[in-house]
Amino acid sequence: MPTLLSYTLVITGAPWSSQAPQTALTFARALIDAGHRLDRLFLYGEGVHLASALSAPPSDEPHWPQEWSAFLTEHRIAGVACIASALRRGLVDEREQARYELSAHNLRAPFQIAGLGEWVDGTLTSDRVMYFHGSA
Amino acid sequence: MPTLLSYTLVITGAPWSSQAPQTALTFARALIDAGHRLDRLFLYGEGVHLASALSAPPSDEPHWPQEWSAFLTEHRIAGVACIASALRRGLVDEREQARYELSAHNLRAPFQIAGLGEWVDGTLTSDRVMYFHGSA
Amino acid sequence: MKQAQDIGTLHILNKAPDHPRFMTCLSSLSDQDTLVLIENAVLALSDADTALPRHTVALEADTEARGLSATVTGAQQISHAQLVELTEHHSRIISW
Amino acid sequence: MKQAQDIGTLHILNKAPDHPRFMTCLSSLSDQDTLVLIENAVLALSDADTALPRHTVALEADTEARGLSATVTGAQQISHAQLVELTEHHSRIISW
Amino acid sequence: MTTLIVIDQPPYGSWTGREAMDMLFSLAAFDQPAALLFIGAGVNWLRRSQNASGIGQKTVEKNLSAAPLFGVDRIYAEQAACDRFLPDAGQRVNGVELAPSVKQLLDQHDHVFFAG
Amino acid sequence: MTTLIVIDQPPYGSWTGREAMDMLFSLAAFDQPAALLFIGAGVNWLRRSQNASGIGQKTVEKNLSAAPLFGVDRIYAEQAACDRFLPDAGQRVNGVELAPSVKQLLDQHDHVFFAG
């Protein structure tokens, strides 16, 4: 029986411009099935679009934000969007909405907004850190 | 004196993942300065993120959604985000918010959401159609 | 199928020289065509591995950003206003 | 600076064969390293211009999507579960 | 006016090719003549026996086979890229014409653009 | 643990390089040793006399020159890529070490990742 490990996954590729969110999700399911632990999903750069609450793809297309959200909720895993990447790209929670006096908030639960310290923590404490980039 | 022409500009590259919105804006200003007419800006694919009302980059960084919005408003030019591209990527107006029962709307004025027919119309009626893609 | 005023096609290229589309563009030019380098494509001006065609111009805002404007010899540098003029004179434009 | 259990590095590559990062990856492998082709990179299995290293595997979901799973001979096809196993055995992983 | 849409990105890794197909179908819906050209790694769109269910997507083969029904004129593929990725005609979906010269094909169309 | 961040995209055309610099500075802020490697067209980050005001951006040269102040260990550039784009040492910003072998440099670091 193998040693059980902890993982941090980092997604930098956006849904609909890359396969990264889908590859990462299938990998995440497989690592949980193998008994390992997913410490955290960290969204960076274009990857923050995965946390949009307003994505509404056609019903016969995959809905990556919804699928990731359900997976994180089911397994009580933290999903963190980098605050700097998210603010540039228009992904905000209620707190940032208030701070920047914006018209709405659009962060999908259970995603949270936090700084790069969360990623640094992953590199220090998880056994494995894996990156899922765009392919263009 | 040259003949005055009409243009349709199409942006497919996203702000912060490409230079497309900035190059297109400088070009648009130059064509107006030369006396030409900009019929329409059409956002497609990743380009729809330019229409986000919630982008909040650091104050010392360019704010492309705001700059484009001001330019379109000043010159009364139509800015259209393709509906299919926008819905996938979480860009919605009040009408789409209601139709898909979403929690908010985040389309920046004066952008509108419409179908590819607006682009086809541009290819048929504008003297020039120019595309601004990402560079990755 | 060509336009009446046949002065060639205007090719606007924004990809870096190591992008596959860069070489496809270069090999698709005719003698009477004009090539405009913008964004990452202006790096071709400093690329020992790239031979640019005769009618090549580069957007000055992009060469300046990348520290190339003072050293460029392979292409005329143009403003956005001059790019608009080029689009006036070419009814056929391809954005690579 | 290498980990105690030195069985080489796991390289996970998702770029198509004409992407500049693809060749950089191939030229950065050591003999004991393992290369995993995922997403667009599995197209290398059908690419006459690419010679793959000995320890190459490909994600089956991606070869199947691209119509390659029945014809592949140059690499073992693996499931996501097997990819997880590979990450168990390699403490050093590079995502290209 | 004839339009040529060029796809040089392979399928599944991004959505640009699919969104270019939507543009193609829109042109056809407005009775505008339109054709499609696959070059470079983009020719991998044309391989038979694709099955994208394992990556949670719809197989693009179906989008392609719908093209003639929607009034799309022609589907071309760069010869050199096919030699590289799909040398055997039996590997390719039906109805594809090989283009020995990309340049020549571009010259034959008034409006040419890339899929993102 | 030593981290190496690899940048192979040129500056200004996208934001990935800038966001990688933010990651670098975060590591340094937590006292984690970190170095930077530019390869391929990414070496164009290192050219002197950049001025991005005309494209509405901040010049990346300033981000780079801040690196040592923030505790970043080393800045490397692929030798072959410099030969191609920046052959003259006088064209390059100060403090850059040429790396004849990318492979060797990757092997010297525990944690290696690309800027998107």
Coordinates of C-alpha atoms in Angstrom, one line a residue, chain A residues 28-106:
Chain A
A28 CA -8.5 15.5 -8.5
R29 CA -11.2 12.9 -8.5
A30 CA -8.6 10.2 -9.2
L31 CA -6.3 11.3 -6.4
I32 CA -9.2 11.3 -3.9
D33 CA -10.3 7.9 -5.1
A34 CA -6.7 6.7 -4.4
G35 CA -7.1 7.9 -0.8
H36 CA -4.9 10.9 -1.1
R37 CA -5.8 14.4 0.2
L38 CA -6.3 17.5 -1.8
D39 CA -5.3 20.4 0.4
R40 CA -6.4 23.2 -1.9
L41 CA -7.2 24.3 -5.4
F42 CA -5.5 27.6 -6.2
L43 CA -6.7 29.6 -9.3
Y44 CA -4.2 32.0 -10.8
G45 CA -4.1 34.2 -13.8
E46 CA -6.7 33.3 -16.4
G47 CA -7.6 30.4 -14.2
V48 CA -9.7 32.6 -11.9
H49 CA -12.6 32.6 -14.4
L50 CA -13.3 29.1 -13.2
A51 CA -14.8 30.7 -10.1
S52 CA -17.5 32.7 -12.0
A53 CA -21.0 32.4 -10.6
L54 CA -22.4 33.7 -13.8
S55 CA -21.2 31.2 -16.4
A56 CA -24.2 29.8 -18.3
P57 CA -23.0 27.5 -21.1
P58 CA -25.6 25.6 -23.2
S59 CA -27.1 22.7 -21.3
D60 CA -25.5 20.1 -23.6
E61 CA -22.0 21.5 -22.9
P62 CA -19.8 20.9 -19.9
H63 CA -20.2 23.4 -17.0
W64 CA -16.7 23.4 -15.4
P65 CA -17.4 26.1 -12.8
Q66 CA -20.4 24.1 -11.6
E67 CA -18.6 20.8 -11.7
W68 CA -15.7 22.1 -9.7
S69 CA -17.9 23.9 -7.2
A70 CA -19.9 20.6 -6.6
F71 CA -16.6 18.6 -6.2
L72 CA -15.1 21.1 -3.7
T73 CA -18.3 21.3 -1.7
E74 CA -18.7 17.5 -1.6
H75 CA -15.2 16.9 -0.3
R76 CA -14.9 20.1 1.8
I77 CA -11.8 21.3 -0.1
A78 CA -10.7 24.9 -0.2
G79 CA -10.9 26.6 -3.6
V80 CA -9.0 29.9 -3.6
A81 CA -8.8 32.5 -6.4
C82 CA -5.8 34.8 -6.2
I83 CA -7.0 38.2 -5.3
A84 CA -4.8 40.2 -7.7
S85 CA -5.6 38.0 -10.7
A86 CA -9.3 38.0 -9.8
L87 CA -9.7 41.8 -9.3
R88 CA -8.1 42.5 -12.7
R89 CA -10.4 40.0 -14.4
G90 CA -13.6 41.0 -12.8
L91 CA -14.1 38.2 -10.3
V92 CA -15.2 39.6 -6.9
D93 CA -16.8 38.5 -3.7
E94 CA -19.1 40.7 -1.5
R95 CA -16.2 42.2 0.4
E96 CA -14.2 43.3 -2.7
Q97 CA -17.5 44.5 -4.2
A98 CA -17.9 46.9 -1.2
R99 CA -14.2 47.9 -1.1
Y100 CA -14.1 48.9 -4.8
E101 CA -17.7 50.1 -5.0
L102 CA -18.7 47.7 -7.7
S103 CA -22.2 47.0 -8.9
A104 CA -22.3 43.2 -8.1
H105 CA -20.4 40.2 -6.9
N106 CA -19.9 37.1 -9.0

